[in-house]
Coordinates of N, CA, C and O in Angstrom, one line a residue:
M1 N 19.0 38.0 -18.5 CA 19.4 39.2 -17.8 C 20.7 38.9 -17.0 O 20.8 37.9 -16.3
W2 N 21.6 39.9 -17.1 CA 22.9 39.7 -16.4 C 22.7 40.0 -14.9 O 22.1 41.0 -14.5
I3 N 23.3 39.1 -14.1 CA 23.4 39.4 -12.6 C 24.8 39.8 -12.3 O 25.8 39.1 -12.7
S4 N 25.0 40.9 -11.7 CA 26.3 41.5 -11.4 C 27.2 40.5 -10.6 O 26.7 39.8 -9.8
N5 N 28.5 40.6 -10.9 CA 29.5 39.9 -10.2 C 29.4 40.2 -8.7 O 29.7 39.3 -7.9
E6 N 29.1 41.4 -8.4 CA 29.1 41.8 -7.0 C 28.0 41.0 -6.2 O 28.2 40.5 -5.1
V7 N 26.9 40.8 -6.9 CA 25.8 40.0 -6.3 C 26.2 38.5 -6.2 O 26.1 37.9 -5.2
K8 N 26.8 38.0 -7.3 CA 27.2 36.6 -7.4 C 28.4 36.3 -6.4 O 28.4 35.2 -5.8
R9 N 29.3 37.2 -6.3 CA 30.5 36.9 -5.5 C 30.5 37.4 -4.1 O 31.2 36.9 -3.2
G10 N 29.6 38.4 -3.8 CA 29.5 38.9 -2.5 C 30.5 39.9 -2.0 O 30.6 40.2 -0.8
F11 N 31.2 40.5 -3.0 CA 32.1 41.6 -2.6 C 32.3 42.5 -3.9 O 31.9 42.1 -5.0
P12 N 32.9 43.7 -3.7 CA 32.9 44.6 -4.8 C 34.0 44.3 -5.8 O 34.9 43.5 -5.6
P13 N 34.0 44.9 -7.0 CA 35.0 44.7 -8.0 C 36.4 45.2 -7.4 O 36.4 45.9 -6.4
D14 N 37.4 44.7 -8.0 CA 38.8 45.1 -7.5 C 39.1 46.5 -7.9 O 39.7 47.3 -7.1
F15 N 38.8 46.9 -9.2 CA 39.1 48.2 -9.6 C 38.3 48.5 -10.8 O 37.5 47.7 -11.3
K16 N 38.4 49.8 -11.3 CA 37.5 50.2 -12.4 C 38.5 50.9 -13.5 O 39.5 51.5 -13.1
V17 N 38.1 50.7 -14.7 CA 38.9 51.2 -15.8 C 37.9 52.0 -16.8 O 36.7 51.8 -16.8
K18 N 38.5 53.0 -17.5 CA 37.9 53.5 -18.6 C 38.6 52.8 -19.8 O 39.8 52.6 -19.8
Y19 N 37.8 52.4 -20.8 CA 38.3 51.6 -21.9 C 37.9 52.2 -23.3 O 36.9 52.9 -23.3
R20 N 38.5 51.7 -24.3 CA 38.1 51.9 -25.7 C 38.5 50.7 -26.5 O 39.7 50.3 -26.5
F21 N 37.5 50.1 -27.1 CA 37.8 49.0 -28.0 C 38.4 49.5 -29.3 O 38.0 50.5 -29.8
F22 N 39.5 48.8 -29.8 CA 40.1 49.2 -31.0 C 39.2 48.9 -32.2 O 38.5 47.9 -32.1
K23 N 39.2 49.7 -33.2 CA 38.4 49.4 -34.4 C 39.1 48.3 -35.2 O 40.3 48.0 -34.9
K24 N 38.5 47.6 -36.0 CA 39.0 46.5 -36.8 C 40.3 46.9 -37.5 O 41.3 46.2 -37.5
E25 N 40.3 48.1 -38.0 CA 41.5 48.6 -38.8 C 42.7 48.8 -37.8 O 43.9 48.9 -38.3
E26 N 42.5 48.9 -36.5 CA 43.5 49.1 -35.5 C 44.0 47.7 -35.0 O 44.8 47.7 -34.0
G27 N 43.4 46.7 -35.5 CA 43.7 45.3 -35.0 C 42.7 44.8 -34.0 O 43.0 43.8 -33.3
G28 N 41.6 45.5 -33.9 CA 40.6 45.2 -32.9 C 39.6 44.1 -33.4 O 39.8 43.5 -34.4
R29 N 38.5 43.9 -32.7 CA 37.5 43.0 -33.0 C 36.7 43.4 -34.2 O 36.6 44.6 -34.5
K30 N 36.0 42.4 -34.8 CA 35.1 42.8 -35.9 C 33.8 43.3 -35.4 O 33.2 44.2 -36.0
I31 N 33.3 42.8 -34.2 CA 32.1 43.3 -33.6 C 32.4 43.5 -32.1 O 33.3 42.8 -31.5
L32 N 31.7 44.4 -31.5 CA 31.9 44.6 -30.0 C 31.3 43.4 -29.2 O 30.3 42.8 -29.7
P33 N 31.9 43.1 -28.1 CA 31.4 42.0 -27.3 C 30.1 42.4 -26.6 O 29.7 43.5 -26.6
R34 N 29.5 41.4 -25.9 CA 28.4 41.6 -25.0 C 28.8 41.4 -23.6 O 29.9 40.9 -23.3
Q35 N 27.9 41.8 -22.6 CA 28.2 41.6 -21.2 C 28.5 40.2 -21.0 O 27.8 39.3 -21.5
G36 N 29.5 39.9 -20.2 CA 29.8 38.5 -19.9 C 31.1 38.1 -20.7 O 31.6 37.0 -20.5
Y37 N 31.6 39.0 -21.5 CA 32.9 38.9 -22.3 C 34.0 38.6 -21.3 O 34.1 39.2 -20.3
R38 N 34.8 37.6 -21.6 CA 35.9 37.1 -20.7 C 37.3 37.3 -21.4 O 37.9 36.3 -21.7
S39 N 37.7 38.5 -21.6 CA 39.0 38.7 -22.1 C 40.0 38.6 -20.9 O 39.6 38.6 -19.7
D40 N 41.3 38.5 -21.2 CA 42.3 38.6 -20.1 C 42.7 40.1 -20.1 O 42.2 40.9 -20.9
F41 N 43.6 40.4 -19.2 CA 44.0 41.8 -19.0 C 45.5 41.8 -18.9 O 46.1 40.9 -18.4
A42 N 46.1 42.9 -19.4 CA 47.6 43.1 -19.3 C 47.9 44.5 -19.0 O 47.2 45.4 -19.6
L43 N 48.8 44.8 -18.2 CA 49.3 46.2 -17.9 C 50.3 46.5 -19.0 O 51.0 45.6 -19.5
E44 N 50.5 47.8 -19.2 CA 51.5 48.2 -20.2 C 52.9 47.6 -19.8 O 53.6 47.2 -20.7
G45 N 53.2 47.7 -18.6 CA 54.5 47.1 -18.1 C 54.7 45.7 -18.3 O 55.9 45.2 -18.4
D46 N 53.6 44.9 -18.5 CA 53.8 43.5 -18.7 C 54.5 43.2 -20.1 O 55.1 42.1 -20.2
F47 N 54.4 44.1 -21.0 CA 55.0 43.9 -22.3 C 56.5 44.1 -22.3 O 57.2 43.8 -23.3
L48 N 57.1 44.6 -21.2 CA 58.5 44.8 -21.1 C 59.2 43.4 -20.8 O 60.4 43.3 -20.9
E49 N 58.4 42.5 -20.2 CA 59.0 41.2 -19.9 C 59.1 40.4 -21.2 O 58.5 40.7 -22.2
T50 N 60.0 39.4 -21.2 CA 60.1 38.5 -22.4 C 59.0 37.5 -22.5 O 58.7 37.3 -22.4
G51 N 58.2 37.1 -22.3 CA 57.1 36.3 -22.4 C 56.0 36.8 -21.4 O 56.1 36.7 -20.3
I52 N 55.0 37.4 -22.0 CA 54.0 38.0 -21.2 C 53.1 36.9 -20.6 O 52.8 35.9 -21.2
E53 N 52.8 37.1 -19.3 CA 51.9 36.2 -18.6 C 50.6 37.0 -18.3 O 50.6 38.0 -17.5
L54 N 49.6 36.7 -19.1 CA 48.4 37.5 -19.0 C 47.7 37.4 -17.6 O 47.9 36.4 -16.9
R55 N 47.0 38.4 -17.2 CA 46.3 38.4 -16.0 C 44.9 38.0 -16.2 O 44.2 38.5 -17.1
V56 N 44.4 37.1 -15.3 CA 43.0 36.6 -15.5 C 42.1 37.6 -14.7 O 41.8 37.4 -13.5
I57 N 41.8 38.7 -15.3 CA 41.0 39.8 -14.8 C 40.0 40.1 -15.8 O 40.3 40.5 -16.9
H58 N 38.7 39.9 -15.5 CA 37.6 40.1 -16.4 C 36.9 41.4 -16.2 O 36.6 41.8 -15.1
P59 N 36.4 42.0 -17.3 CA 35.6 43.2 -17.2 C 34.1 42.9 -17.0 O 33.6 41.9 -17.4
E60 N 33.5 43.9 -16.4 CA 32.0 43.9 -16.3 C 31.6 45.3 -16.7 O 31.9 46.3 -16.0
F61 N 31.0 45.5 -17.8 CA 30.7 46.8 -18.4 C 29.6 47.5 -17.8 O 28.6 46.9 -17.3
E62 N 29.7 48.9 -17.9 CA 28.7 49.8 -17.3 C 28.1 50.6 -18.4 O 28.7 50.8 -19.5
Y63 N 26.8 51.0 -18.2 CA 26.2 52.0 -19.0 C 26.9 53.4 -18.7 O 27.7 53.5 -17.8
E64 N 26.6 54.4 -19.5 CA 27.2 55.7 -19.4 C 26.9 56.3 -18.0 O 27.6 57.1 -17.5
N65 N 25.8 55.9 -17.3 CA 25.4 56.4 -16.0 C 26.1 55.7 -14.9 O 25.8 55.9 -13.7
G66 N 26.9 54.7 -15.2 CA 27.7 54.0 -14.2 C 27.0 52.7 -13.6 O 27.6 52.0 -12.8
E67 N 25.8 52.4 -14.1 CA 25.1 51.2 -13.7 C 25.6 50.0 -14.6 O 26.0 50.2 -15.7
I68 N 25.5 48.8 -14.1 CA 25.9 47.6 -14.8 C 25.0 47.4 -16.0 O 23.8 47.5 -15.9
I69 N 25.6 47.0 -17.1 CA 24.8 46.7 -18.3 C 24.2 45.3 -18.0 O 24.9 44.3 -17.7
I70 N 22.8 45.2 -18.0 CA 22.2 44.0 -17.7 C 21.6 43.2 -18.9 O 21.3 42.1 -18.8
N71 N 21.6 43.9 -20.0 CA 21.1 43.2 -21.2 C 22.3 42.5 -21.9 O 23.2 43.0 -22.4
E72 N 22.2 41.1 -21.8 CA 23.3 40.3 -22.4 C 23.3 40.1 -23.9 O 24.2 39.5 -24.4
T73 N 22.2 40.6 -24.5 CA 22.1 40.4 -26.0 C 22.6 41.6 -26.8 O 22.8 41.5 -28.0
C74 N 22.8 42.8 -26.2 CA 23.3 43.9 -26.9 C 24.8 44.1 -26.7 O 25.3 43.7 -25.7
S75 N 25.4 44.7 -27.7 CA 26.8 45.0 -27.6 C 27.1 46.0 -26.5 O 26.3 46.9 -26.3
V76 N 28.3 45.9 -25.9 CA 28.7 46.9 -24.9 C 29.1 48.2 -25.7 O 29.2 48.2 -26.9
L77 N 29.3 49.2 -25.0 CA 29.8 50.5 -25.6 C 31.2 50.4 -26.2 O 32.0 49.6 -25.6
E78 N 31.4 51.1 -27.3 CA 32.8 51.1 -27.9 C 33.8 51.6 -26.9 O 34.9 51.2 -26.8
S79 N 33.4 52.6 -26.1 CA 34.2 53.2 -25.1 C 33.4 53.5 -23.9 O 32.2 53.9 -24.0
G80 N 33.9 53.3 -22.7 CA 33.2 53.6 -21.5 C 34.0 53.1 -20.3 O 35.2 53.2 -20.3
T81 N 33.2 52.7 -19.3 CA 33.9 52.2 -18.0 C 33.5 50.8 -17.8 O 32.4 50.3 -18.2
A82 N 34.4 50.1 -17.1 CA 34.1 48.7 -16.7 C 34.7 48.4 -15.3 O 35.7 49.0 -15.0
R83 N 34.0 47.6 -14.6 CA 34.4 47.1 -13.3 C 35.3 45.9 -13.6 O 34.9 45.1 -14.4
M84 N 36.4 45.8 -12.9 CA 37.4 44.7 -13.2 C 37.4 43.7 -12.0 O 37.5 44.2 -10.9
W85 N 37.4 42.5 -12.4 CA 37.3 41.4 -11.4 C 38.5 40.4 -11.5 O 38.7 39.8 -12.6
I86 N 39.4 40.4 -10.5 CA 40.5 39.4 -10.5 C 39.8 38.1 -10.1 O 39.1 37.9 -9.1
M87 N 40.0 37.1 -11.0 CA 39.3 35.9 -10.9 C 39.9 34.8 -9.9 O 39.2 34.0 -9.5
F88 N 41.2 35.0 -9.6 CA 41.8 34.1 -8.7 C 42.3 34.8 -7.4 O 43.3 35.6 -7.5
P89 N 41.7 34.6 -6.3 CA 42.1 35.4 -5.1 C 43.5 35.3 -4.7 O 44.1 36.2 -4.3
K90 N 44.1 34.1 -4.9 CA 45.5 33.9 -4.6 C 46.4 34.8 -5.4 O 47.4 35.4 -4.9
A91 N 46.0 35.0 -6.7 CA 46.8 35.9 -7.6 C 46.7 37.4 -7.1 O 47.6 38.2 -7.3
R92 N 45.5 37.7 -6.5 CA 45.3 39.1 -6.0 C 46.4 39.4 -5.0 O 47.1 40.4 -5.0
E93 N 46.6 38.4 -4.1 CA 47.6 38.6 -3.0 C 49.1 38.5 -3.5 O 49.9 39.3 -3.2
E94 N 49.3 37.6 -4.4 CA 50.7 37.3 -4.8 C 51.2 38.3 -5.9 O 52.4 38.5 -6.0
R95 N 50.3 38.8 -6.8 CA 50.8 39.5 -7.9 C 50.1 40.9 -8.1 O 50.7 41.9 -8.1
H96 N 48.8 40.9 -8.2 CA 48.0 42.0 -8.6 C 48.0 43.2 -7.6 O 48.1 44.3 -8.0
I97 N 47.9 42.9 -6.3 CA 47.9 43.9 -5.3 C 49.1 44.8 -5.3 O 49.0 46.0 -4.9
H98 N 50.2 44.3 -5.9 CA 51.4 45.1 -5.9 C 51.6 45.9 -7.2 O 52.3 46.8 -7.2
D99 N 50.9 45.5 -8.2 CA 51.0 46.1 -9.6 C 50.0 47.1 -10.0 O 50.3 48.0 -10.7
I100 N 48.8 46.9 -9.5 CA 47.6 47.7 -10.0 C 47.5 49.0 -9.3 O 47.4 49.0 -8.0
K101 N 47.6 50.1 -10.0 CA 47.5 51.5 -9.5 C 46.8 52.4 -10.4 O 46.7 52.2 -11.6
V102 N 46.1 53.4 -9.8 CA 45.4 54.4 -10.6 C 46.3 55.0 -11.6 O 47.5 55.4 -11.2
G103 N 45.9 55.2 -12.8 CA 46.6 55.9 -13.8 C 47.4 54.9 -14.8 O 47.9 55.4 -15.8
L104 N 47.6 53.7 -14.4 CA 48.3 52.7 -15.2 C 47.4 52.4 -16.5 O 46.2 52.3 -16.4
K105 N 48.1 52.2 -17.6 CA 47.5 51.8 -18.8 C 47.5 50.3 -18.9 O 48.5 49.6 -18.5
G106 N 46.4 49.7 -19.5 CA 46.3 48.3 -19.7 C 45.6 48.0 -20.9 O 45.2 48.9 -21.7
Y107 N 45.4 46.7 -21.2 CA 44.7 46.3 -22.4 C 43.8 45.1 -22.1 O 44.1 44.2 -21.3
F108 N 42.6 45.0 -22.8 CA 41.9 43.8 -22.8 C 42.5 42.9 -23.9 O 42.8 43.4 -25.0
M109 N 42.8 41.7 -23.6 CA 43.6 40.8 -24.4 C 42.7 39.6 -24.9 O 42.0 39.1 -24.1
E110 N 42.9 39.2 -26.1 CA 42.4 38.0 -26.6 C 43.6 37.2 -27.1 O 44.1 37.5 -28.2
G111 N 44.0 36.3 -26.3 CA 45.3 35.6 -26.6 C 46.4 36.7 -26.6 O 46.4 37.5 -25.7
P112 N 47.2 36.7 -27.7 CA 48.3 37.7 -27.7 C 47.9 39.1 -28.3 O 48.7 40.0 -28.4
N113 N 46.6 39.2 -28.6 CA 46.1 40.4 -29.3 C 45.5 41.4 -28.3 O 44.6 41.1 -27.6
R114 N 45.9 42.6 -28.5 CA 45.3 43.7 -27.7 C 44.1 44.2 -28.5 O 44.2 44.6 -29.6
V115 N 42.9 44.1 -27.8 CA 41.7 44.5 -28.5 C 41.0 45.7 -28.0 O 40.1 46.3 -28.6
A116 N 41.5 46.2 -26.8 CA 41.0 47.4 -26.2 C 42.1 48.0 -25.3 O 42.9 47.3 -24.7
E117 N 42.1 49.3 -25.3 CA 43.0 50.0 -24.3 C 42.2 50.4 -23.1 O 41.0 50.7 -23.2
A118 N 42.9 50.5 -22.0 CA 42.2 50.9 -20.8 C 43.1 51.7 -19.9 O 44.4 51.5 -20.0
E119 N 42.5 52.4 -19.0 CA 43.3 53.1 -18.0 C 42.6 52.9 -16.6 O 41.4 53.0 -16.5
I120 N 43.4 52.5 -15.6 CA 42.8 52.3 -14.3 C 42.4 53.6 -13.7 O 43.3 54.5 -13.6
I121 N 41.2 53.8 -13.3 CA 40.7 55.1 -12.8 C 40.3 55.0 -11.4 O 40.1 56.1 -10.8
E122 N 40.1 53.8 -10.8 CA 39.7 53.8 -9.4 C 40.0 52.4 -8.8 O 39.8 51.4 -9.5
I123 N 40.6 52.4 -7.6 CA 40.8 51.1 -6.9 C 39.6 51.0 -6.0 O 39.2 51.9 -5.3
I124 N 38.9 49.8 -6.0 CA 37.7 49.6 -5.2 C 38.0 48.6 -4.1 O 38.2 48.9 -3.0
G125 N 38.0 47.3 -4.4 CA 38.1 46.3 -3.4 C 39.4 45.5 -3.5 O 39.6 44.5 -2.8
L126 N 40.4 46.0 -4.3 CA 41.7 45.3 -4.5 C 42.3 44.9 -3.2 O 42.8 43.8 -3.0
F127 N 42.3 45.8 -2.2 CA 43.1 45.6 -1.0 C 42.2 44.9 0.1 O 42.8 44.4 1.1
T128 N 40.9 44.8 -0.1 CA 40.0 44.2 0.9 C 39.3 42.9 0.4 O 38.8 42.1 1.3
N129 N 39.3 42.6 -0.9 CA 38.7 41.4 -1.4 C 39.5 40.2 -1.0 O 40.7 40.3 -0.6
P130 N 38.8 39.0 -1.0 CA 39.5 37.7 -0.6 C 40.9 37.5 -1.3 O 41.0 37.8 -2.5
R131 N 41.8 36.9 -0.5 CA 43.1 36.7 -1.0 C 43.5 35.2 -1.0 O 44.6 34.8 -1.2
T132 N 42.6 34.4 -0.6 CA 42.8 33.0 -0.6 C 41.7 32.3 -1.3 O 40.6 32.8 -1.3
E133 N 42.0 31.1 -1.9 CA 41.0 30.3 -2.7 C 40.0 29.7 -1.7 O 40.3 29.4 -0.6

């Protein structure tokens, strides 16, 4: 059974997205991931740079009712919402706090491949969560 990052880390997620995994024909995954999936994240604007530096921000998927998916053996929804966790507090202060805003488009990334599109729909703990390691 999945234990939420909020319980493990002791603070809320940084922000929330609505997402949609691309179908295989769109360049997406063959199968949907399960809770605990550790993709990287990129904002649309990151692709304007000449060498993209991926953001170590991991999703934690929700059921349709907004509760955390606790069954680690079932696939997550093809589209839905996810709580997003910046994994390095120092990066929150130095980079992410300045870039992440409601309405921005982003992607779940597997290496250089975009496997899901996302839109930031809510800022939660981005400005109050720890900023030092």
